[in-house]
Every structure is written in structure tokens, then in C-alpha cells.
JSON list of C-alpha atoms in Angstrom, two decimals:
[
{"chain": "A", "resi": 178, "resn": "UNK", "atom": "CA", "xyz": [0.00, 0.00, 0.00]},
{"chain": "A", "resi": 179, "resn": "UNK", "atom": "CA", "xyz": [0.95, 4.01, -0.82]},
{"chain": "A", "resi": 180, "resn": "UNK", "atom": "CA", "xyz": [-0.62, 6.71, -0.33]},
{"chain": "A", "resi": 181, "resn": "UNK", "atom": "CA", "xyz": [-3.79, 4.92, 0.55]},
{"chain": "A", "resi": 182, "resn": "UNK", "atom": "CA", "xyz": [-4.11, 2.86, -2.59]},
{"chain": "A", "resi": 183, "resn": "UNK", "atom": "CA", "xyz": [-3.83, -0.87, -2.53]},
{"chain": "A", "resi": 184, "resn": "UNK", "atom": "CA", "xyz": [-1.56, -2.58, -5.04]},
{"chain": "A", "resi": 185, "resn": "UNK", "atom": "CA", "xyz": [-1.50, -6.14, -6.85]},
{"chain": "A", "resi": 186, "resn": "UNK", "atom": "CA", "xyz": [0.78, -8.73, -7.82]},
{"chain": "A", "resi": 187, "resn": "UNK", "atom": "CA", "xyz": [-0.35, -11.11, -10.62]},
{"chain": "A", "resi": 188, "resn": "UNK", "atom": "CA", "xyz": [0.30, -14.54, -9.61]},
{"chain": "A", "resi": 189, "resn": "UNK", "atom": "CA", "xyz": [1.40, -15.71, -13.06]},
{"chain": "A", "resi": 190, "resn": "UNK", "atom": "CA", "xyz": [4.06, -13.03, -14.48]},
{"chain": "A", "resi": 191, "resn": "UNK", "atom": "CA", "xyz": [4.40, -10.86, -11.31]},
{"chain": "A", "resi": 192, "resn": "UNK", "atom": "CA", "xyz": [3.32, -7.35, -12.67]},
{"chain": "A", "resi": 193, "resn": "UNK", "atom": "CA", "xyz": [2.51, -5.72, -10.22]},
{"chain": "A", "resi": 194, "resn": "UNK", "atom": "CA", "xyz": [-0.71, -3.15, -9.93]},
{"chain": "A", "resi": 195, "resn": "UNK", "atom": "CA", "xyz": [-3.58, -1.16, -8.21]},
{"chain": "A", "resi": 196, "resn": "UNK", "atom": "CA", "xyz": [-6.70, -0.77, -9.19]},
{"chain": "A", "resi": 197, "resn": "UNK", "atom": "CA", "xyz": [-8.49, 2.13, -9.19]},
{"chain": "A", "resi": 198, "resn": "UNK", "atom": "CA", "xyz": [-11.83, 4.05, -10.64]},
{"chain": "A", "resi": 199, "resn": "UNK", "atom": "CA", "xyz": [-10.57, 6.70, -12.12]},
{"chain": "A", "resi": 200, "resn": "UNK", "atom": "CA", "xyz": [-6.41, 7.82, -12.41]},
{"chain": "A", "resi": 201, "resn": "UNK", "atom": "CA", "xyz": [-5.21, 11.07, -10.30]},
{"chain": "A", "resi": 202, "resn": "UNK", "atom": "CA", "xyz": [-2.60, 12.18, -12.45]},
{"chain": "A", "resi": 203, "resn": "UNK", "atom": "CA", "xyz": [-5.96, 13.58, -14.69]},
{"chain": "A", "resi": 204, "resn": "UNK", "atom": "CA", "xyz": [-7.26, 15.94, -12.61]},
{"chain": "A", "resi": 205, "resn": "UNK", "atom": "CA", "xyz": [-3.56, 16.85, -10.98]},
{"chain": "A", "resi": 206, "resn": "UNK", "atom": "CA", "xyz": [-2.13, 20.35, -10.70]},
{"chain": "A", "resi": 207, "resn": "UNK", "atom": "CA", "xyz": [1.61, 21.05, -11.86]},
{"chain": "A", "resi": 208, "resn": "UNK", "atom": "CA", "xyz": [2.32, 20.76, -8.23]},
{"chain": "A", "resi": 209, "resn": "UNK", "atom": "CA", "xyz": [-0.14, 17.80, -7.39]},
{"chain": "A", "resi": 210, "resn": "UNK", "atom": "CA", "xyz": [2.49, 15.50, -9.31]},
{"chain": "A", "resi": 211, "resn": "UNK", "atom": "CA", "xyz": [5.03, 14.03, -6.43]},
{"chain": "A", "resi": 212, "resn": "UNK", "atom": "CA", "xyz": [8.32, 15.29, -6.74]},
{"chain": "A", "resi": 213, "resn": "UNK", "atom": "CA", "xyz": [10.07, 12.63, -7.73]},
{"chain": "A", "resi": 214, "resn": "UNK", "atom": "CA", "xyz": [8.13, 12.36, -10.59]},
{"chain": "A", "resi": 215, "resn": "UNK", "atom": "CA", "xyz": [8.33, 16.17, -11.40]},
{"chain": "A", "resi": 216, "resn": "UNK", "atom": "CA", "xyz": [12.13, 15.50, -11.67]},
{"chain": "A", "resi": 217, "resn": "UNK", "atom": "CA", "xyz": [11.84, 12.85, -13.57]},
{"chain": "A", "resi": 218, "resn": "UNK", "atom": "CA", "xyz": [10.15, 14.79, -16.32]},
{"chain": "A", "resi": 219, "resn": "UNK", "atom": "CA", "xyz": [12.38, 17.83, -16.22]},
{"chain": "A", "resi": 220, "resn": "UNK", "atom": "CA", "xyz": [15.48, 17.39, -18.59]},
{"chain": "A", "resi": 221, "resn": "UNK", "atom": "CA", "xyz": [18.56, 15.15, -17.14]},
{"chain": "A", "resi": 222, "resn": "UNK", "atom": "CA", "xyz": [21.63, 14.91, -18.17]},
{"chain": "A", "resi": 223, "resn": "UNK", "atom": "CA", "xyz": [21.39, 10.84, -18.97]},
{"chain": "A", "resi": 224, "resn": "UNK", "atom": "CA", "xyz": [18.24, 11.55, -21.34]},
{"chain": "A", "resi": 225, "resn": "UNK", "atom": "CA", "xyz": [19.96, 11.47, -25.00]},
{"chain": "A", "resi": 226, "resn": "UNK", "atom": "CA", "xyz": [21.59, 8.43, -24.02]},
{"chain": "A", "resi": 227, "resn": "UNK", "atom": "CA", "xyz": [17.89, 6.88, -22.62]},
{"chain": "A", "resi": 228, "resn": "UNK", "atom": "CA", "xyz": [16.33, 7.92, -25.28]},
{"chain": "A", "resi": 229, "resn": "UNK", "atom": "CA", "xyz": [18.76, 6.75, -28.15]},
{"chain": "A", "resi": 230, "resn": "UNK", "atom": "CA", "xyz": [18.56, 3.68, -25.80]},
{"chain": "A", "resi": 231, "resn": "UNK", "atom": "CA", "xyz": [15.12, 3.22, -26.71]},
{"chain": "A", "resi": 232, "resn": "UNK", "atom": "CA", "xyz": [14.88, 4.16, -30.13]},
{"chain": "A", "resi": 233, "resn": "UNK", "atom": "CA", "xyz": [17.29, 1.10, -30.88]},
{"chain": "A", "resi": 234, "resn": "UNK", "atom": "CA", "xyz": [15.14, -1.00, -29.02]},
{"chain": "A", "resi": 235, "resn": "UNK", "atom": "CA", "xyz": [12.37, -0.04, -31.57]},
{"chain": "A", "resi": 236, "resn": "UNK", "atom": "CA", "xyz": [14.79, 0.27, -34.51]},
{"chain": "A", "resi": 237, "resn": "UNK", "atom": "CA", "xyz": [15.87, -4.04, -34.00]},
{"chain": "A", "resi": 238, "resn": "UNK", "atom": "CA", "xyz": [12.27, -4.25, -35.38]},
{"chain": "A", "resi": 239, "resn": "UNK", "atom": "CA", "xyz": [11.36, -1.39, -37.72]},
{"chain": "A", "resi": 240, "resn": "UNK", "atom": "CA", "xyz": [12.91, 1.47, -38.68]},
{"chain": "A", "resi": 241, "resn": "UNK", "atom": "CA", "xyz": [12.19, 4.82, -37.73]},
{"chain": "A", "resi": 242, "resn": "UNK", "atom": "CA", "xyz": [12.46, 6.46, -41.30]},
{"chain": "A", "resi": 243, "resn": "UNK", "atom": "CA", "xyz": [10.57, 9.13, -43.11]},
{"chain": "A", "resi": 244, "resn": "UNK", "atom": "CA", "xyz": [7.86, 6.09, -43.52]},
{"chain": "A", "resi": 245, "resn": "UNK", "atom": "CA", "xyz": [7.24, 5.56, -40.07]},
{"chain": "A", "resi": 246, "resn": "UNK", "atom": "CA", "xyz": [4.46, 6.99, -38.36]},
{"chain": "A", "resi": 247, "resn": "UNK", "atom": "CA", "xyz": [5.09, 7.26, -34.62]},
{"chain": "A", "resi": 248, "resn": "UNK", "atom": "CA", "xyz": [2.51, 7.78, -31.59]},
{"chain": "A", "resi": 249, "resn": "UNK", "atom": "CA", "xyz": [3.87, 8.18, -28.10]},
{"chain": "A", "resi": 250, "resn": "UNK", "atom": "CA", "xyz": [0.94, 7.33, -25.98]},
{"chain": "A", "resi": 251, "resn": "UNK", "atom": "CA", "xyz": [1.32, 8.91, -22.34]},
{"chain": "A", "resi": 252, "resn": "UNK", "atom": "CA", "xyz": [3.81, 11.75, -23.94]},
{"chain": "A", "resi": 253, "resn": "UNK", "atom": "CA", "xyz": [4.58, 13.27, -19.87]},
{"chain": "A", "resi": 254, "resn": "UNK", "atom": "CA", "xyz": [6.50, 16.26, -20.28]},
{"chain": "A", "resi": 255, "resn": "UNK", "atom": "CA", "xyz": [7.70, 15.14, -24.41]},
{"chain": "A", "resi": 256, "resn": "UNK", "atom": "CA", "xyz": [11.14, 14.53, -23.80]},
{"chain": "A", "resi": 257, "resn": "UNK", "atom": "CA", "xyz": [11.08, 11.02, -25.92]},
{"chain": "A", "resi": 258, "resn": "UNK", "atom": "CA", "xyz": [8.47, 12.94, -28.46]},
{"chain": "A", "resi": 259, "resn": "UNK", "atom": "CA", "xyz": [11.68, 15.84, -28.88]},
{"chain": "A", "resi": 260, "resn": "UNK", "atom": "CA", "xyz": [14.11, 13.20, -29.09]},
{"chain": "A", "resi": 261, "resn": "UNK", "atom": "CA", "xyz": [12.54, 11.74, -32.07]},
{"chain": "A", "resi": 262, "resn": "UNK", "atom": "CA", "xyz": [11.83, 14.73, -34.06]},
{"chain": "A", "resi": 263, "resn": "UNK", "atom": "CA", "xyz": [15.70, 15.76, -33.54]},
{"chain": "A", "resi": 264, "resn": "UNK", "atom": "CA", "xyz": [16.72, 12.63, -34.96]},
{"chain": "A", "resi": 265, "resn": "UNK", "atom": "CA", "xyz": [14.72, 10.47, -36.97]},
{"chain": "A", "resi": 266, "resn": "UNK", "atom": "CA", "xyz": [13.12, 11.25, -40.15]},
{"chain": "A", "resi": 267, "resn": "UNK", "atom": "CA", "xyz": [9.81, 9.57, -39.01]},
{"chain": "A", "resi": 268, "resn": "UNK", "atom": "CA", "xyz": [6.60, 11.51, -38.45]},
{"chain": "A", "resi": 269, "resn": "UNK", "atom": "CA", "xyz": [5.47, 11.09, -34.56]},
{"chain": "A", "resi": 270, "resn": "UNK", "atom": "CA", "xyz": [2.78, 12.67, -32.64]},
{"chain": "A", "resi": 271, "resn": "UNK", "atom": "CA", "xyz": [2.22, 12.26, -29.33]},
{"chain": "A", "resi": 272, "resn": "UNK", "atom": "CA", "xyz": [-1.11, 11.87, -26.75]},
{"chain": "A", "resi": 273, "resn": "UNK", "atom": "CA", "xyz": [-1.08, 13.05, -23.17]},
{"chain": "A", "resi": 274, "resn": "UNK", "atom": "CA", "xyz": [-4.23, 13.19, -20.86]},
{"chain": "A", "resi": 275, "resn": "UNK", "atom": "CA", "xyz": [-2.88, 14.76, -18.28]},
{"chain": "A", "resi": 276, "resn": "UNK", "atom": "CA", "xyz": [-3.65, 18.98, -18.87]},
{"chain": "A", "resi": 277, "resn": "UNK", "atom": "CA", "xyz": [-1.42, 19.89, -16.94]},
{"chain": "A", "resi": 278, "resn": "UNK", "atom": "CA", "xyz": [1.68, 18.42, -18.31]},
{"chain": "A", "resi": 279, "resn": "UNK", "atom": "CA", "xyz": [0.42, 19.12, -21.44]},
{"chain": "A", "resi": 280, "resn": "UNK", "atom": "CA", "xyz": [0.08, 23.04, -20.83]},
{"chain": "A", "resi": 281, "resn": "UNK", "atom": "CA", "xyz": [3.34, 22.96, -18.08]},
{"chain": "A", "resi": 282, "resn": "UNK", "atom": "CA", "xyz": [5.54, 21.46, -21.06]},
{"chain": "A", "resi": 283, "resn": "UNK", "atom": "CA", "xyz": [3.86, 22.99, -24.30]},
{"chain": "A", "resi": 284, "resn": "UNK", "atom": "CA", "xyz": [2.83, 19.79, -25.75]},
{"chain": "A", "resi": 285, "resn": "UNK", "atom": "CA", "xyz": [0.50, 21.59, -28.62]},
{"chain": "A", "resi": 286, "resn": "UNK", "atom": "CA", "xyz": [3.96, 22.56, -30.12]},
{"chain": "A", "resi": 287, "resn": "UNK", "atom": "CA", "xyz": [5.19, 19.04, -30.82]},
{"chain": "A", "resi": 288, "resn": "UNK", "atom": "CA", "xyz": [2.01, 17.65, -32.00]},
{"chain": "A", "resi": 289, "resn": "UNK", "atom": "CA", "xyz": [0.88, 16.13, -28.68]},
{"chain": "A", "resi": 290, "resn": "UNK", "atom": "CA", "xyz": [-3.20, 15.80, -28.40]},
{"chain": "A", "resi": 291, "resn": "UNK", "atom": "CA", "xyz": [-4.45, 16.38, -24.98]},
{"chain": "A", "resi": 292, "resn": "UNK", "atom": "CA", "xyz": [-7.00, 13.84, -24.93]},
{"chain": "A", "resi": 293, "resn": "UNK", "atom": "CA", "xyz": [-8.01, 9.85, -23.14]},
{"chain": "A", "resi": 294, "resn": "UNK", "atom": "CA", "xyz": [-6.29, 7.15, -25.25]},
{"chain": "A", "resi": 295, "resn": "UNK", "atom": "CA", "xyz": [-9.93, 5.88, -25.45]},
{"chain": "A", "resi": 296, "resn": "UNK", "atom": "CA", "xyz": [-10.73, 9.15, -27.10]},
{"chain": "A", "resi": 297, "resn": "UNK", "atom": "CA", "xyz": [-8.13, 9.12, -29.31]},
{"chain": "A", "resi": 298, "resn": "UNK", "atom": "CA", "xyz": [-8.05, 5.62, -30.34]},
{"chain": "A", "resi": 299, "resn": "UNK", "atom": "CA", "xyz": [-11.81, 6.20, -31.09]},
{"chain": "A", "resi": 300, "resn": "UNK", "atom": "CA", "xyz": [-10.38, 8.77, -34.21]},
{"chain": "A", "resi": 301, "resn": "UNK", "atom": "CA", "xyz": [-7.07, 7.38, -34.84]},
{"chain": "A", "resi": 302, "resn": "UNK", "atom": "CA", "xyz": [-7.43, 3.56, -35.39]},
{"chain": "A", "resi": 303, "resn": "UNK", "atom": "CA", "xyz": [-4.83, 1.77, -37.35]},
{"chain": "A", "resi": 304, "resn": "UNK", "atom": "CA", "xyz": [-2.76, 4.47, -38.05]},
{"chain": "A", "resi": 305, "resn": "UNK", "atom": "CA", "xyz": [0.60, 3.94, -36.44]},
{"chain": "A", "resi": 306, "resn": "UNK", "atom": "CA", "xyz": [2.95, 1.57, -37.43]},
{"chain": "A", "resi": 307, "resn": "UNK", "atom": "CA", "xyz": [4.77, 2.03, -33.88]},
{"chain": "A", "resi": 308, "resn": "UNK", "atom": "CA", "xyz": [2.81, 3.27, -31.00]},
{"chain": "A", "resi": 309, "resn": "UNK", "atom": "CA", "xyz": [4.89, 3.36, -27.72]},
{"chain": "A", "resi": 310, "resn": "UNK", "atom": "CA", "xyz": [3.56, 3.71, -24.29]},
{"chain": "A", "resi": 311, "resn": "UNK", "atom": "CA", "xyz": [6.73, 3.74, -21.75]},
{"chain": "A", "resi": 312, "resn": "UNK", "atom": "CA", "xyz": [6.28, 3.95, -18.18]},
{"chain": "A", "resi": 313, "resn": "UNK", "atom": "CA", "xyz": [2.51, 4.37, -18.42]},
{"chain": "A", "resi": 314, "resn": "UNK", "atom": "CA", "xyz": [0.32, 1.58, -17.95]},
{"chain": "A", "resi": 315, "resn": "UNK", "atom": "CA", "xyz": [1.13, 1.55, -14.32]},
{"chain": "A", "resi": 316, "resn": "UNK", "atom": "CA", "xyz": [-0.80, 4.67, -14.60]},
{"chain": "A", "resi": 317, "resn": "UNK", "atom": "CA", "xyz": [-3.77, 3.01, -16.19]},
{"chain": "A", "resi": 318, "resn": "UNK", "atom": "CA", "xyz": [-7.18, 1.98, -14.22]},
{"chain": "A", "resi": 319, "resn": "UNK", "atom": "CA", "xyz": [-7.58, -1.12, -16.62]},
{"chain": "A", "resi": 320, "resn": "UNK", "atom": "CA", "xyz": [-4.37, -1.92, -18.09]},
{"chain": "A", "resi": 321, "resn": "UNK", "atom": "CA", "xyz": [-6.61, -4.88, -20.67]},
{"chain": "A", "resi": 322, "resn": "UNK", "atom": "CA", "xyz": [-8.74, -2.28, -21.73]},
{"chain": "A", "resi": 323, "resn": "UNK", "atom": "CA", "xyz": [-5.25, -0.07, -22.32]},
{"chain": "A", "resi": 324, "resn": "UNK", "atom": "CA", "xyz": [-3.58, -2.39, -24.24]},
{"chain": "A", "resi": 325, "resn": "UNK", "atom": "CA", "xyz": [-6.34, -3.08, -26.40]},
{"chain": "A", "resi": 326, "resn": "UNK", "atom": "CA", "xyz": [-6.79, 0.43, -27.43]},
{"chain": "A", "resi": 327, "resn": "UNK", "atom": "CA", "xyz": [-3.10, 0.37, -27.92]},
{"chain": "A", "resi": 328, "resn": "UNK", "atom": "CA", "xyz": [-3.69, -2.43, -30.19]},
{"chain": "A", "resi": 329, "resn": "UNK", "atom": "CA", "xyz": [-6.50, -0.57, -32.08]},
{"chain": "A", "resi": 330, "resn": "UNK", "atom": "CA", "xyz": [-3.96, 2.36, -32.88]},
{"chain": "A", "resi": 331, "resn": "UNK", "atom": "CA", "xyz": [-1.19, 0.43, -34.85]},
{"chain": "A", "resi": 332, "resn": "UNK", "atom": "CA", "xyz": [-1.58, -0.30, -38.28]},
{"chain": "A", "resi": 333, "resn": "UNK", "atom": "CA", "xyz": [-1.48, -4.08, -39.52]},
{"chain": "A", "resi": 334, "resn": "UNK", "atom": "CA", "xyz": [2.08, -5.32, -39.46]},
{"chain": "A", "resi": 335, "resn": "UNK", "atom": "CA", "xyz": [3.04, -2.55, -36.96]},
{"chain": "A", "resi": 336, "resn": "UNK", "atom": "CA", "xyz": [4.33, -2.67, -33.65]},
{"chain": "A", "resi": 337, "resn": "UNK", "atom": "CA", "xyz": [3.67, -1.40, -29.99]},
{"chain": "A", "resi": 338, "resn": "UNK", "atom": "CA", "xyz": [6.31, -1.11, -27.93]},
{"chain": "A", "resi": 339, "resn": "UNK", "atom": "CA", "xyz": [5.56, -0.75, -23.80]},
{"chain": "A", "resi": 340, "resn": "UNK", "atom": "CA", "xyz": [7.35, -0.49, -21.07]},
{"chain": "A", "resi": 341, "resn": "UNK", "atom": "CA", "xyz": [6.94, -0.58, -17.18]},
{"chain": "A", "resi": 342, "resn": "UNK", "atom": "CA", "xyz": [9.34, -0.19, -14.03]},
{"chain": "A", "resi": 343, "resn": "UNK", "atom": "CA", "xyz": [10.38, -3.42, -12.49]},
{"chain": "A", "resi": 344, "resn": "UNK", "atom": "CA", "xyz": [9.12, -3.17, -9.29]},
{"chain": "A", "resi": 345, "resn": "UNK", "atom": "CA", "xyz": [11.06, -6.06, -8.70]},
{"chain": "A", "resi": 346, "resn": "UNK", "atom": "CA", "xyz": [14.26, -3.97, -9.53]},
{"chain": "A", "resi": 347, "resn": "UNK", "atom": "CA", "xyz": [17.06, -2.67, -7.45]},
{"chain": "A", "resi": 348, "resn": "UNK", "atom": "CA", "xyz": [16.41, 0.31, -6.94]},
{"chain": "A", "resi": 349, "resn": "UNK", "atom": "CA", "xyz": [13.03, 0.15, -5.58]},
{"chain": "A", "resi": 350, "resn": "UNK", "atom": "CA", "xyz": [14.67, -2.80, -3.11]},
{"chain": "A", "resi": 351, "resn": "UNK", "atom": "CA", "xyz": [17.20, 0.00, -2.14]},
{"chain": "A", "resi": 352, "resn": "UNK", "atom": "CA", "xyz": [14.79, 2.89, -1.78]},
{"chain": "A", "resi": 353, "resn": "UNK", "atom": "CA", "xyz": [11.57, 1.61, -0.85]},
{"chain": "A", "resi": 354, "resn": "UNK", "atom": "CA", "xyz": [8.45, 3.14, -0.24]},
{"chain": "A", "resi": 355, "resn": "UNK", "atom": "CA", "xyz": [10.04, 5.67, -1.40]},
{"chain": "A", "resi": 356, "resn": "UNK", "atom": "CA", "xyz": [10.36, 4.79, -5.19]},
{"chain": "A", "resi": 357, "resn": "UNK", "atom": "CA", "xyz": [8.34, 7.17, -7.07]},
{"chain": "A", "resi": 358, "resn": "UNK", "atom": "CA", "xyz": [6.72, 4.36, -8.77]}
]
């Protein structure tokens, strides 16, 4: 348990999860957001490297050229939606639901839509050939009905690529309670 919310482990792979009726982060003020996590959307000095680390992650499986068409689902404060734009070819967009970070970071600018992925995915199905959510469906009241709107997004033969902490990590061993996620 954290801050009053109850959290699951699946018996068969592990992940680990809360459920919950509706997600915070939505309705959040700038300064709502826990610290930690503020930080961790403010530029760092480590984030070219994390970010090029990613983008070959993606790359093993399809390129990122001028045909690709890119959607970063859960966009936070855009860093891995800038990254791309600086250096591949590809066209991306991004979708936040949070306004907040969407106003705080000047999403509009990079092509980020401030909108529910259910509300996007409602106008935008099948037209990705990589959608990415990283570090956001520990975020998500119903992860199933997440990754099947994910699913609706990319076009056939595309590819979705998510991501969450490992809770069974390190560095939430080390830190605790304490680990922002």
C-alpha cells in the first residue's frame, strides 16, 4: 500500500498493480504530481543516451524512417516525443491526458493531443505503425482495456512497444516506499 491505494501482484508473471476508478494524475495540478516524478520529467543529463537507448530498441524491429508513423501514448512532459523529431526522419505525434503536463511542457507545439487514449483511439485507429507507451500503464485503471486500445492504434504489421518499471528492480529494493513508482 501508498498513499492509501492498494496494489497487486499477478500470480502468473508478477506485474505488479492497483486498481483504481478513475487515475489522479488527470485531474492533478503542476504541483499535485510528487516530486520525484516532477524531476523525472524535467530534462537530465542521462536523457539522449535513454532515449537513443530506446529508439534502438524499436529500430531491432522497424525502422524509424521518413515512412514511419510514430505515436507516443502517455507523452509526460515530451522529452522522448523531442528526441525523435531531432533525430529520426519519421513523423510522430504524441497523446497526453494529463492537462497539466500538457500546458506545463507545451505539448500543442510538438504535435501532442491532450485527450483519453480511449478518445483518441476512437479517431485514430490503425494508423501507427509504432505506438509506444513507456512507463505508463502503471498509470492506467484497466491496463486490458489499455492495451487493447493500444492495439487498435497500430496499423497491420506494426508494432507497440511498452514499457513498465520493475518493481522487482534494485532500486526500488534499495529505496523503498520511497520509489516514485
Amino acid at each position: 500500500e501508498k498513499s492509501g491505494q492498494r496494489y497487486h501482484r499477478c500470480r502468473k508473471c508478477r506485474f505488479r498493480f492497483a486498481t483504481s476508478v478513475s487515475n489522479a494524475n488527470l485531474d492533478n495540478a503542476i504541483t499535485d504530481f510528487e516530486q520525484a516524478y516532477r524531476q523525472y520529467l524535467e530534462p537530465s543529463a542521462v536523457d539522449d543516451h535513454n532515449q537513443d537507448e530506446t529508439i534502438a530498441w524499436i529500430e531491432r524491429f522497424v525502422p524509424l524512417d521518413q515512412r514511419a508513423t510514430l505515436l507516443d501514448v502517455g507523452t509526460g512532459s515530451g522529452k522522448f516525443l523531442n528526441h525523435v523529431h531531432k533525430v529520426r526522419p519519421c513523423r510522430a505525434k504524441g497523446v497526453e491526458p494529463s492537462e497539466a503536463l500538457y500546458r506545463q511542457y507545451g505539448l500543442e507545439a510538438v504535435g501532442v493531443s491532450n485527450a483519453t487514449l480511449p478518445a483518441f483511439a476512437a479517431t485514430a485507429a490503425g494508423q501507427f505503425s509504432v505506438v509506444t507507451a513507456l512507463d505508463v500503464i502503471e498509470h492506467v485503471a484497466d491496463p486490458l482495456e489499455f492495451a487493447t486500445a493500444l492495439g487498435r492504434l497500430v496499423a497491420p504489421g506494426g508494432f507497440v512497444f511498452l514499457s513498465t518499471p520493475d518493481a522487482g528492480s534494485l532500486l526500488p529494493a534499495v529505496v523503498g516506499r520511497f520509489w516514485h513508482h
